[in-house]
mmCIF file of C-alpha atoms in Angstrom:
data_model
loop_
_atom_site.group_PDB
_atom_site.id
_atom_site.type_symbol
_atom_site.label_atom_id
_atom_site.label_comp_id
_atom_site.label_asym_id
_atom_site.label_seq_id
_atom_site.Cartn_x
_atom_site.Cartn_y
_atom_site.Cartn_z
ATOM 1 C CA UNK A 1 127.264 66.646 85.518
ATOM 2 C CA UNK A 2 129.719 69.553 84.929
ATOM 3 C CA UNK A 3 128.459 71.415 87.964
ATOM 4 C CA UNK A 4 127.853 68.499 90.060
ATOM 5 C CA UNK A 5 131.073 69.542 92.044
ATOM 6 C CA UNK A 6 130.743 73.001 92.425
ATOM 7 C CA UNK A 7 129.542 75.145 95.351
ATOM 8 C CA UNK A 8 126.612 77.370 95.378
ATOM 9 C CA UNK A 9 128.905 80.456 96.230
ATOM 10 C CA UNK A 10 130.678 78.806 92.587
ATOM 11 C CA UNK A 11 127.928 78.643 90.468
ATOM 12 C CA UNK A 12 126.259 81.970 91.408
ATOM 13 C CA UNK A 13 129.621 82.824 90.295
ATOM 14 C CA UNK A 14 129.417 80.985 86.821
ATOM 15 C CA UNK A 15 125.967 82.380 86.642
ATOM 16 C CA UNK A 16 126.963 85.914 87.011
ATOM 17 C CA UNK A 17 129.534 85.001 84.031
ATOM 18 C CA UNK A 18 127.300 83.846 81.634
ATOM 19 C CA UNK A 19 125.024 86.405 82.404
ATOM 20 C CA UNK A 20 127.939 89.189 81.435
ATOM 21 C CA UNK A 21 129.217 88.002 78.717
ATOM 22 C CA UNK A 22 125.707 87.084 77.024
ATOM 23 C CA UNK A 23 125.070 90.601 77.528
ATOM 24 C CA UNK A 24 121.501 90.168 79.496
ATOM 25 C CA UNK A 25 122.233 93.383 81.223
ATOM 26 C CA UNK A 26 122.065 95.399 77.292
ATOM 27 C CA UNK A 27 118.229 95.048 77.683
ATOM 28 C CA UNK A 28 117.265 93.886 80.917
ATOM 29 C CA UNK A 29 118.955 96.224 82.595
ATOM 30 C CA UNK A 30 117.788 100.098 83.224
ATOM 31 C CA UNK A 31 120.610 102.343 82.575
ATOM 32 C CA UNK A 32 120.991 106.276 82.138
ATOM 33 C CA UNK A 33 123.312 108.057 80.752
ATOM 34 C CA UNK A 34 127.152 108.799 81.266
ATOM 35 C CA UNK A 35 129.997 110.039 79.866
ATOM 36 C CA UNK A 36 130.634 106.989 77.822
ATOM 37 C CA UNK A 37 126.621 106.068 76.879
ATOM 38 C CA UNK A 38 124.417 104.573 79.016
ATOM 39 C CA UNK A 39 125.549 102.634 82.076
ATOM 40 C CA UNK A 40 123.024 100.404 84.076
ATOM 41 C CA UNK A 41 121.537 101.633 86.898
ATOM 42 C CA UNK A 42 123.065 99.524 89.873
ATOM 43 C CA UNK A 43 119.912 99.779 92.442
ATOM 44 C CA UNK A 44 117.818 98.181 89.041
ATOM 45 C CA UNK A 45 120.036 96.085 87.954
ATOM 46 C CA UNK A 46 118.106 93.101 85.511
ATOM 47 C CA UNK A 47 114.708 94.446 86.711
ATOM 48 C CA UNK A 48 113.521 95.483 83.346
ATOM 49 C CA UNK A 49 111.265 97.998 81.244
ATOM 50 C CA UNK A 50 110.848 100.551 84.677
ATOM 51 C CA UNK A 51 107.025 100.160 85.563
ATOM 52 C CA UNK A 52 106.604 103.737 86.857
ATOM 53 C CA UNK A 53 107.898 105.259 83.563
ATOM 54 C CA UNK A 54 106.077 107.002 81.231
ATOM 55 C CA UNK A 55 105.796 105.514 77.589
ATOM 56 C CA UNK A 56 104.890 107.292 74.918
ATOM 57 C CA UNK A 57 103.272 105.730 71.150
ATOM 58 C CA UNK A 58 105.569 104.855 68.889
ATOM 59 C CA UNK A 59 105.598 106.379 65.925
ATOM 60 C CA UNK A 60 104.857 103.834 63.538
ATOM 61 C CA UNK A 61 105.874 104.956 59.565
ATOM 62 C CA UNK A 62 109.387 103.662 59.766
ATOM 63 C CA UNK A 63 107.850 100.764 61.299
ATOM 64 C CA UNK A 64 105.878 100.248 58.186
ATOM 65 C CA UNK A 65 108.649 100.698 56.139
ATOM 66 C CA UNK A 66 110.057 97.999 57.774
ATOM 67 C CA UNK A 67 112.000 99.476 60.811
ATOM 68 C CA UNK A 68 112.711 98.529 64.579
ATOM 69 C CA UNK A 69 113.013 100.891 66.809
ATOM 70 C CA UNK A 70 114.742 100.597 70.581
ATOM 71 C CA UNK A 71 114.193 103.329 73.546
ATOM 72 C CA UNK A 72 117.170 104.708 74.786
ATOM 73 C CA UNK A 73 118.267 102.537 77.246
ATOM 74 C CA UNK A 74 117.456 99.040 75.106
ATOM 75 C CA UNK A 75 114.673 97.922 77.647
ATOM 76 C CA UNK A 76 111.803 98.310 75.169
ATOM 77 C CA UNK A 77 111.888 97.147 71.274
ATOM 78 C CA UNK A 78 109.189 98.527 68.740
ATOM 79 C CA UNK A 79 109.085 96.599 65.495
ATOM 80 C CA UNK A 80 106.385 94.749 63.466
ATOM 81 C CA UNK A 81 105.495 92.682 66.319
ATOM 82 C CA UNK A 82 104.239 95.378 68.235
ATOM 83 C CA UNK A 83 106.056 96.786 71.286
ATOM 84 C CA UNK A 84 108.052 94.554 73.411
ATOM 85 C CA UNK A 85 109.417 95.547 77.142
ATOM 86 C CA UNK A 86 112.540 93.368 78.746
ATOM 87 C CA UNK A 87 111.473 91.317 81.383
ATOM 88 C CA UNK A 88 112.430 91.309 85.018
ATOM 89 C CA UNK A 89 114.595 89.162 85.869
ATOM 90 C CA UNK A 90 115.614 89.831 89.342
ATOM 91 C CA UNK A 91 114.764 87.340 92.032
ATOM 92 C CA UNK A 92 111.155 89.529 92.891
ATOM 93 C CA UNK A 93 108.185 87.593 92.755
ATOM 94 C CA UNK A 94 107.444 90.760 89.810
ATOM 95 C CA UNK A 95 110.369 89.256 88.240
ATOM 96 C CA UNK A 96 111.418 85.296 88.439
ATOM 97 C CA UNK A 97 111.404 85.061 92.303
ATOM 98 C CA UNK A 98 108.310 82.334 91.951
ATOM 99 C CA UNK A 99 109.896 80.529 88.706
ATOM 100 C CA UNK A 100 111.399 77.119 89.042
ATOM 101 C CA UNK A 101 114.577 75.770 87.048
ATOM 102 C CA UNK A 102 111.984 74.346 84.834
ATOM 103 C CA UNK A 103 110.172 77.405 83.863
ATOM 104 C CA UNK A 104 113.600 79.440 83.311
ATOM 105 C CA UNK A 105 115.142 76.542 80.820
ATOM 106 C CA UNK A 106 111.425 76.658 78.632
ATOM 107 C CA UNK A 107 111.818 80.404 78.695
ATOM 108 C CA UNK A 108 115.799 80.200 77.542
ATOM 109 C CA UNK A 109 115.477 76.819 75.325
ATOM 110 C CA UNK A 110 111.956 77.130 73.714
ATOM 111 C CA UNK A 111 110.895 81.010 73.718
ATOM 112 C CA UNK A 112 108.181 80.013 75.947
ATOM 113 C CA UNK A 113 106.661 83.318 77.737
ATOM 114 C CA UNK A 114 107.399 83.047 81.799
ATOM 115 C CA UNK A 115 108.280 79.443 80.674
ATOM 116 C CA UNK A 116 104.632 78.423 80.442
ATOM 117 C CA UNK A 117 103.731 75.886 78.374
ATOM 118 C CA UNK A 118 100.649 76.864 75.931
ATOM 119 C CA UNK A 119 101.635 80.659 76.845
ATOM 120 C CA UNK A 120 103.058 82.912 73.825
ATOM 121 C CA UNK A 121 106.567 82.947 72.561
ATOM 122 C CA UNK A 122 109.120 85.697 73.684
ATOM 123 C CA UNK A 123 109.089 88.535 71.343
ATOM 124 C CA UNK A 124 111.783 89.968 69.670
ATOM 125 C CA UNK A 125 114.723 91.455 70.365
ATOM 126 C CA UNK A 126 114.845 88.244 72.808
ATOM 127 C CA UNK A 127 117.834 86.243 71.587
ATOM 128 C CA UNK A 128 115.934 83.340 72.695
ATOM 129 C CA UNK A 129 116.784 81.194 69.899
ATOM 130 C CA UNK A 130 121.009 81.816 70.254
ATOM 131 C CA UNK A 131 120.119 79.656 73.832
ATOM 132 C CA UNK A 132 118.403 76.681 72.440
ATOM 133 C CA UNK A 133 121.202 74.089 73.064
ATOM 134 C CA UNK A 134 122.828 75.618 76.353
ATOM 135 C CA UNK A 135 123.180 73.342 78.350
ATOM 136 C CA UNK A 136 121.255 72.195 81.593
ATOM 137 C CA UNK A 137 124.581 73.275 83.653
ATOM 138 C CA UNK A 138 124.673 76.319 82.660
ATOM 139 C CA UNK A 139 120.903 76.871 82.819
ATOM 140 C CA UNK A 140 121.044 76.154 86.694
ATOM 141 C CA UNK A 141 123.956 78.380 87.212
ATOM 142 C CA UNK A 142 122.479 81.357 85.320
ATOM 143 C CA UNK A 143 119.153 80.620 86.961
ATOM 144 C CA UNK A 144 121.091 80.067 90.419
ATOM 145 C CA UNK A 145 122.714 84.263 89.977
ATOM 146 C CA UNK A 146 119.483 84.892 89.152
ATOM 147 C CA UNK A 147 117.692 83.796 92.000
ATOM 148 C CA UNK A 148 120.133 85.498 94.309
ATOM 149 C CA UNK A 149 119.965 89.119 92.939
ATOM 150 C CA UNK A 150 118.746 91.948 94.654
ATOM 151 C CA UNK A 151 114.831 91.851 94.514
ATOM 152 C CA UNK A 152 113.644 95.042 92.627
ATOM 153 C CA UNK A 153 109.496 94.768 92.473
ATOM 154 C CA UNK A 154 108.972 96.279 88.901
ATOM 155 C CA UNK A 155 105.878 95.087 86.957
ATOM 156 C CA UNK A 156 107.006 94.981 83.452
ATOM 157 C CA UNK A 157 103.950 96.432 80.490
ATOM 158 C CA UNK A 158 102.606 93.604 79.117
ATOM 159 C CA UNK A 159 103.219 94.276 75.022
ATOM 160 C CA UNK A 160 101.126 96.042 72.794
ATOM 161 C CA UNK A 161 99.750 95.183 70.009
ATOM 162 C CA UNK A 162 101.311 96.098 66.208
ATOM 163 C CA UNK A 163 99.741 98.656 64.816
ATOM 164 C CA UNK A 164 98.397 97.339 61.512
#
């Protein structure tokens, strides 16, 4: 295996990599805003769709007429599908602090929610389909950074419903 020989310091390091560049922190990732846009919040880093704030209805005409529709800081998605928040994914039990490998590569590979089997498939804008043949190597090192960020306990909305 690719990462067979590398240390855990290394692939929390690879992790943290992948994790950039396949821009997790665009949604996942509270931000506010700065002089060039929004910049993610460092203390919530990956924690998700803030629990304490306040979310309004979404006004849903343009998303009849076919638009989708993305709060400020990208952390909650309104589209046809109803309205989606981005997960935590810090290592908090609120976020995937109890999840095993296994759970995190059904989550990544099959759009499985909280990688439960039988449980409903990630909703959109969750990429989830760009991951389906990334390999088990990098799974474990992007589930290895995971598992060794800062907790942030931040229970994510559960979705709502379209509005038909």
């Amino acid at each position: 295996a690719e990462n067979a020989e590398l240390s855990v310091e290394q692939l929390i390091e690879k992790g943290k990599y992948f994790v950039t560049i396949m821009g997790c922190n665009d949604c996942h990732s509270p931000k506010e805003m700065g002089p060039q846009g929004p910049a993610v919040i460092n203390d919530l880093m990956l924690s998700g769709y803030p629990a304490t704030r306040p979310f309004q209805k979404v006004e849903t005409e343009m998303i009849k007429k076919g638009w989708i529709m993305l709060n400020a800081d990208l952390t909650a998605a309104a589209g046809p599908w109803g309205v989606s928040f981005a997960a935590n994914l810090t290592s908090d039990q609120t976020g995937i602090g109890n999840w095993t490998e296994e759970n995190f590569k059904r989550a990544l590979k099959e759009g499985r929610y909280k990688g439960l089997e039988g449980f409903r498939m990630l909703l959109p804008p969750m990429p989830w389909s760009n991951f389906t043949v990334i390999s088990d190597e990098d799974i474990k090192a992007i589930f290895q950074y995971l598992k060794s960020t800062k907790p942030v306990n931040n229970i994510v909305p559960l979705p709502e419903s379209p509005v038909i």
